[in-house]
Structure formats: C-alpha cells, structure tokens
Amino acid sequence: MMLKPARLLLVLLAVGAAPAFAQNVATVNGKPIAAARVDQVVKQVVAQGKQTDSPQLREAIKKDLIAREVMIQEADKQGFGTRPEVKSALENARQSIIINAMLADYVKKHPVADADIKAEYDKYKAQVGDKEYHAKHILVPTEEEAKALIVKLKAGGKFEDLAKASSKDGSAANGGDLDWASPASYVPEFSKAMVALQKGAITETPVKSQFGYHVIKLEDTRAAKIPALEEVKQQVAESLQQRKLQVYREELLKKAKIQ
C-alpha cells in the first residue's frame, strides 16, 4: 500500500530528524547537551587512567553535565557572568587553555630524541661518578672556630657531640651526619676536600665555602647506585622537554615588542 503524500512527508521528516536527536544526550530548558561532550569527558577520564569506558561511567558523566548546565543557566540568570572578577577569571582560564594547547602541539612536533636522552643520562652518570660518600661535618662562621674544633677532635673529642654543640648546619641535630651522597651534591670546595680524605679521617684544616668553614669527617665510601637508563628514561625525557619549552618561551619573549 502506498502512503499518501502528507504521510510520506511526516515519515521522511522523522527519519531526517533522527540523527540530530542522536547527537544529543539531553536537553535542559531547551539547551541541548551534545553526545560529543560526553565522549570528550570519557576520553579524558580514561586517558588519566582513573576508569575504563563503560555505560555506568557515561551515565555518571551525563548526569554531571546536566547538573552543570542547570547551574550555569541559573548563574547566567543571576548575572554572575557579567561580574568583573568573573570575567577576569574567565579570561585567565581561556588564556591557560589556549596556551596549554599550543605547548602540547609544540611538544608533539618537537619530540625529544633518544640520542638526546642517552647523552643527558651519560652526563648525569659522569657528574655523579662511580662512588658515593658518607660524610659528617661541622659548620661554623669563622676559621678560628673551625681550627679550635679540629684541635678538640685531635685531642679525642667526639665528632657527633661537637657537631651538636657547635655546628650551624641543619645536620647538627644528627651529629653532623650527611648520609650517603655523590660529590656532585655538594659545593666544589666541600667535595674536593671530602674525596681527598681516607676512611675515618678528618680534614686537617678548615674548608671554606659560601656557607662558612667546614670540618669534614669521611665515614665510608661505596659504589654509586645509578639506575639503568630504562628506569629513568621517562623522567629524563620530561626534563629535556621542559627545557625545550623554556627555550621556546624565551624565544617568543625576545621576539615580542614589550614596552
């Protein structure tokens, strides 16, 4: 049986309208909420590793978007969007979102090469060295005080007790104990004097640094525990990428006409 023209028109209109309805998950006071917004939020949540895509997750996100739409409509009715402080916050948020998108695109187009990661790792290994040192120290403001402490130590004074009584460093409470560390962890003057000591020895003369005068005791040494490249590859890559972004920012600032 053939449909009458009017009936046929209604069917065609219904068929044509179906995709439009399917594009929205809800309508709030006449304002549609697009299914694409749900998809976008689901993608973000899944990417963060918090949850997996599921009907339950999508329903929860849908409810949240509906609630947000109800709230924003009410806020707009009350004129919050026209307040100066809100406009300022919106502009700051807009800038942050756009800048972050631009920087993400820059990162994508300028990835860190494996060769650069390896070079940075090798540089780190060279700085750390193949040894770690367990040292103690006493830090005082003047050379005279440091010399007097050395005399007391040579006379049998206990290093830990003198450190607790005299040291101006945060390690004083622990008897001057600095725990295990690489020479690169300290200022050059301190490191040079420390690595020159034999196990159990104390510096014969005060060691001057930007912090004052040190009396150093070397407790022991051991082979450095350096993680394999694969263990720290991601961290090294992120560090190098941050440097690239910093250079990019500085280049943009140099090009800008700032008055």
Short mmCIF file of C-alpha atoms in Angstrom, two decimals:
data_model
loop_
_atom_site.label_atom_id
_atom_site.label_comp_id
_atom_site.label_asym_id
_atom_site.label_seq_id
_atom_site.Cartn_x
_atom_site.Cartn_y
_atom_site.Cartn_z
CA MET A 1 0.00 0.00 0.00
CA MET A 2 1.35 3.38 -0.98
CA LEU A 3 1.47 6.19 1.58
CA LYS A 4 -0.36 9.41 0.95
CA PRO A 5 1.95 12.39 0.21
CA ALA A 6 1.30 14.02 3.62
CA ARG A 7 2.03 10.77 5.48
CA LEU A 8 5.16 10.20 3.42
CA LEU A 9 6.40 13.70 4.28
CA LEU A 10 5.98 13.02 8.01
CA VAL A 11 7.97 9.76 7.74
CA LEU A 12 10.78 11.45 5.82
CA LEU A 13 10.94 14.29 8.32
CA ALA A 14 11.13 11.79 11.21
CA VAL A 15 13.91 9.85 9.53
CA GLY A 16 15.79 13.00 8.74
CA ALA A 17 15.46 14.30 12.28
CA ALA A 18 16.63 11.10 14.00
CA PRO A 19 20.39 11.74 13.60
CA ALA A 20 20.02 15.22 15.11
CA PHE A 21 18.34 13.81 18.23
CA ALA A 22 21.00 11.10 18.43
CA GLN A 23 23.69 13.80 18.59
CA ASN A 24 22.38 15.00 21.96
CA VAL A 25 22.19 13.12 25.25
CA ALA A 26 19.76 15.53 26.90
CA THR A 27 18.11 18.92 26.66
CA VAL A 28 17.97 21.31 29.62
CA ASN A 29 15.40 24.11 29.34
CA GLY A 30 15.71 23.90 25.57
CA LYS A 31 19.55 23.83 25.64
CA PRO A 32 20.93 20.59 24.13
CA ILE A 33 23.90 18.72 25.63
CA ALA A 34 25.84 17.15 22.78
CA ALA A 35 26.85 13.49 22.91
CA ALA A 36 30.28 14.68 21.79
CA ARG A 37 30.74 16.38 25.18
CA VAL A 38 30.19 13.08 26.94
CA ASP A 39 32.66 11.41 24.57
CA GLN A 40 35.24 14.10 25.27
CA VAL A 41 34.98 13.79 29.06
CA VAL A 42 35.05 9.98 28.85
CA LYS A 43 38.21 10.20 26.76
CA GLN A 44 39.87 12.49 29.32
CA VAL A 45 38.93 10.29 32.28
CA VAL A 46 40.13 7.12 30.55
CA ALA A 47 43.37 8.82 29.45
CA GLN A 48 44.11 9.72 33.06
CA GLY A 49 43.84 6.03 33.95
CA LYS A 50 41.13 6.67 36.53
CA GLN A 51 38.40 4.49 34.97
CA THR A 52 37.58 2.46 31.89
CA ASP A 53 34.87 3.36 29.40
CA SER A 54 31.54 1.84 30.48
CA PRO A 55 27.80 2.58 30.38
CA GLN A 56 27.94 3.42 34.09
CA LEU A 57 30.74 5.96 33.54
CA ARG A 58 28.88 7.55 30.63
CA GLU A 59 25.68 7.80 32.64
CA ALA A 60 27.51 9.45 35.54
CA ILE A 61 29.16 11.95 33.20
CA LYS A 62 25.83 12.65 31.52
CA LYS A 63 24.22 13.41 34.91
CA ASP A 64 27.13 15.68 35.82
CA LEU A 65 26.85 17.62 32.55
CA ILE A 66 23.10 18.03 33.08
CA ALA A 67 23.67 19.33 36.60
CA ARG A 68 26.35 21.73 35.34
CA GLU A 69 24.03 23.01 32.63
CA VAL A 70 21.26 23.63 35.17
CA MET A 71 23.70 25.51 37.41
CA ILE A 72 25.23 27.62 34.62
CA GLN A 73 21.82 28.61 33.37
CA GLU A 74 20.83 29.77 36.84
CA ALA A 75 24.15 31.60 37.28
CA ASP A 76 23.62 33.38 33.96
CA LYS A 77 20.10 34.38 35.02
CA GLN A 78 21.56 35.97 38.15
CA GLY A 79 24.18 37.81 36.11
CA PHE A 80 27.29 36.22 37.55
CA GLY A 81 28.87 36.03 34.11
CA THR A 82 28.88 39.83 33.84
CA ARG A 83 30.74 40.44 37.09
CA PRO A 84 34.25 41.94 36.57
CA GLU A 85 36.02 39.37 38.76
CA VAL A 86 34.29 36.51 36.94
CA LYS A 87 35.18 37.97 33.54
CA SER A 88 38.81 38.27 34.66
CA ALA A 89 38.86 34.67 35.87
CA LEU A 90 37.31 33.51 32.59
CA GLU A 91 39.93 35.35 30.58
CA ASN A 92 42.72 33.80 32.65
CA ALA A 93 41.20 30.35 32.14
CA ARG A 94 40.80 30.99 28.40
CA GLN A 95 44.44 32.00 28.10
CA SER A 96 45.65 28.97 30.07
CA ILE A 97 43.63 26.55 27.94
CA ILE A 98 44.82 28.03 24.66
CA ILE A 99 48.45 28.30 25.78
CA ASN A 100 48.46 24.72 27.05
CA ALA A 101 47.02 23.55 23.74
CA MET A 102 49.75 25.41 21.87
CA LEU A 103 52.51 24.00 24.08
CA ALA A 104 51.10 20.48 23.74
CA ASP A 105 51.23 20.88 19.98
CA TYR A 106 54.81 22.15 20.21
CA VAL A 107 55.78 19.10 22.29
CA LYS A 108 54.16 16.82 19.72
CA LYS A 109 56.03 18.47 16.84
CA HIS A 110 59.37 18.66 18.69
CA PRO A 111 59.81 15.31 20.48
CA VAL A 112 62.94 14.56 22.48
CA ALA A 113 65.24 12.24 20.54
CA ASP A 114 66.55 9.02 22.12
CA ALA A 115 70.08 10.22 21.39
CA ASP A 116 69.48 13.34 23.49
CA ILE A 117 68.10 11.24 26.34
CA LYS A 118 71.17 8.98 26.23
CA ALA A 119 73.52 11.98 26.17
CA GLU A 120 71.79 13.54 29.17
CA TYR A 121 71.91 10.24 31.06
CA ASP A 122 75.64 9.85 30.35
CA LYS A 123 76.23 13.41 31.51
CA TYR A 124 74.39 12.64 34.74
CA LYS A 125 76.46 9.49 35.30
CA ALA A 126 79.66 11.44 34.77
CA GLN A 127 78.59 14.09 37.29
CA VAL A 128 77.57 11.54 39.91
CA GLY A 129 80.72 9.49 39.46
CA ASP A 130 81.19 5.87 40.42
CA LYS A 131 81.34 6.45 44.19
CA GLU A 132 79.07 7.64 46.97
CA TYR A 133 80.44 9.16 50.16
CA HIS A 134 79.12 9.00 53.70
CA ALA A 135 80.38 12.16 55.40
CA LYS A 136 79.80 14.20 58.51
CA HIS A 137 80.63 17.86 59.00
CA ILE A 138 80.62 20.73 61.44
CA LEU A 139 79.85 24.17 60.01
CA VAL A 140 80.90 27.33 61.85
CA PRO A 141 81.08 31.01 60.85
CA THR A 142 84.80 31.62 61.40
CA GLU A 143 88.08 29.91 60.61
CA GLU A 144 89.20 30.31 64.22
CA GLU A 145 86.21 28.31 65.49
CA ALA A 146 86.88 25.60 62.94
CA LYS A 147 90.54 25.37 63.91
CA ALA A 148 89.60 25.12 67.58
CA LEU A 149 87.23 22.23 66.77
CA ILE A 150 89.98 20.39 64.89
CA VAL A 151 92.23 20.71 67.94
CA LYS A 152 89.49 19.27 70.16
CA LEU A 153 88.93 16.39 67.75
CA LYS A 154 92.62 15.55 67.66
CA ALA A 155 92.61 15.58 71.46
CA GLY A 156 89.93 12.88 71.47
CA GLY A 157 86.72 14.90 71.25
CA LYS A 158 83.72 13.08 69.84
CA PHE A 159 82.73 14.41 66.41
CA GLU A 160 78.99 13.91 66.92
CA ASP A 161 78.96 15.75 70.25
CA LEU A 162 80.95 18.71 68.90
CA ALA A 163 78.66 18.91 65.85
CA LYS A 164 75.53 19.00 68.02
CA ALA A 165 77.05 21.70 70.22
CA SER A 166 78.72 23.90 67.61
CA SER A 167 77.50 23.29 64.04
CA LYS A 168 75.31 25.94 62.42
CA ASP A 169 74.02 23.49 59.82
CA GLY A 170 70.70 21.63 59.85
CA SER A 171 72.58 18.36 60.23
CA ALA A 172 73.76 19.36 63.71
CA ALA A 173 70.90 17.50 65.37
CA ASN A 174 72.16 14.30 63.73
CA GLY A 175 75.72 14.84 64.83
CA GLY A 176 76.66 16.41 61.51
CA ASP A 177 75.69 13.28 59.57
CA LEU A 178 75.09 14.00 55.87
CA ASP A 179 74.25 10.40 54.95
CA TRP A 180 75.27 8.90 51.59
CA ALA A 181 75.62 11.26 48.64
CA SER A 182 77.65 11.85 45.50
CA PRO A 183 80.33 14.56 45.43
CA ALA A 184 78.15 16.47 42.94
CA SER A 185 75.64 17.04 45.74
CA TYR A 186 77.98 19.45 47.50
CA VAL A 187 79.66 22.74 46.64
CA PRO A 188 83.05 22.21 44.89
CA GLU A 189 85.21 23.20 47.87
CA PHE A 190 83.47 20.71 50.13
CA SER A 191 83.54 17.89 47.55
CA LYS A 192 87.26 18.36 46.78
CA ALA A 193 88.20 18.13 50.46
CA MET A 194 85.85 15.21 51.13
CA VAL A 195 87.06 12.96 48.29
CA ALA A 196 90.67 13.55 49.32
CA LEU A 197 90.08 12.03 52.76
CA GLN A 198 90.78 8.45 53.77
CA LYS A 199 88.06 6.47 55.52
CA GLY A 200 87.70 7.71 59.11
CA ALA A 201 89.89 10.77 58.55
CA ILE A 202 89.10 14.40 59.38
CA THR A 203 90.21 17.49 57.45
CA GLU A 204 93.45 18.88 58.86
CA THR A 205 92.49 22.47 58.05
CA PRO A 206 89.11 24.22 57.84
CA VAL A 207 87.37 24.06 54.46
CA LYS A 208 85.94 27.41 53.38
CA SER A 209 82.75 27.61 51.30
CA GLN A 210 79.98 30.13 50.70
CA PHE A 211 78.30 28.80 53.85
CA GLY A 212 81.20 29.26 56.25
CA TYR A 213 84.00 26.96 57.48
CA HIS A 214 83.62 23.18 57.49
CA VAL A 215 85.33 20.44 59.46
CA ILE A 216 84.70 17.24 57.50
CA LYS A 217 84.92 13.61 58.51
CA LEU A 218 84.68 10.79 55.95
CA GLU A 219 82.87 7.78 57.37
CA ASP A 220 82.97 5.47 54.35
CA THR A 221 82.64 5.12 50.58
CA ARG A 222 80.75 2.69 48.34
CA ALA A 223 80.00 2.09 44.68
CA ALA A 224 77.37 4.50 43.40
CA LYS A 225 73.92 3.06 42.81
CA ILE A 226 72.92 4.57 39.48
CA PRO A 227 69.58 3.45 37.98
CA ALA A 228 69.64 1.96 34.48
CA LEU A 229 68.69 4.23 31.59
CA GLU A 230 65.39 2.44 31.03
CA GLU A 231 64.37 3.09 34.64
CA VAL A 232 64.76 6.86 34.33
CA LYS A 233 64.22 7.36 30.60
CA GLN A 234 60.77 8.93 31.04
CA GLN A 235 62.00 11.32 33.72
CA VAL A 236 64.97 12.39 31.60
CA ALA A 237 62.73 12.88 28.57
CA GLU A 238 60.31 15.05 30.56
CA SER A 239 63.16 17.14 31.94
CA LEU A 240 64.57 17.73 28.45
CA GLN A 241 61.13 18.56 27.11
CA GLN A 242 60.65 21.16 29.85
CA ARG A 243 63.95 22.74 28.82
CA LYS A 244 62.77 22.87 25.22
CA LEU A 245 59.56 24.57 26.29
CA GLN A 246 61.51 27.07 28.36
CA VAL A 247 63.70 27.93 25.37
CA TYR A 248 60.56 28.29 23.23
CA ARG A 249 59.02 30.69 25.76
CA GLU A 250 62.21 32.75 25.91
CA GLU A 251 62.36 32.96 22.11
CA LEU A 252 58.78 34.24 21.98
CA LEU A 253 59.56 36.84 24.66
CA LYS A 254 62.60 38.05 22.72
CA LYS A 255 60.52 38.49 19.57
CA ALA A 256 57.74 40.36 21.37
CA LYS A 257 57.66 44.16 21.47
CA ILE A 258 57.30 44.88 25.17
CA GLN A 259 57.02 48.48 26.35
#
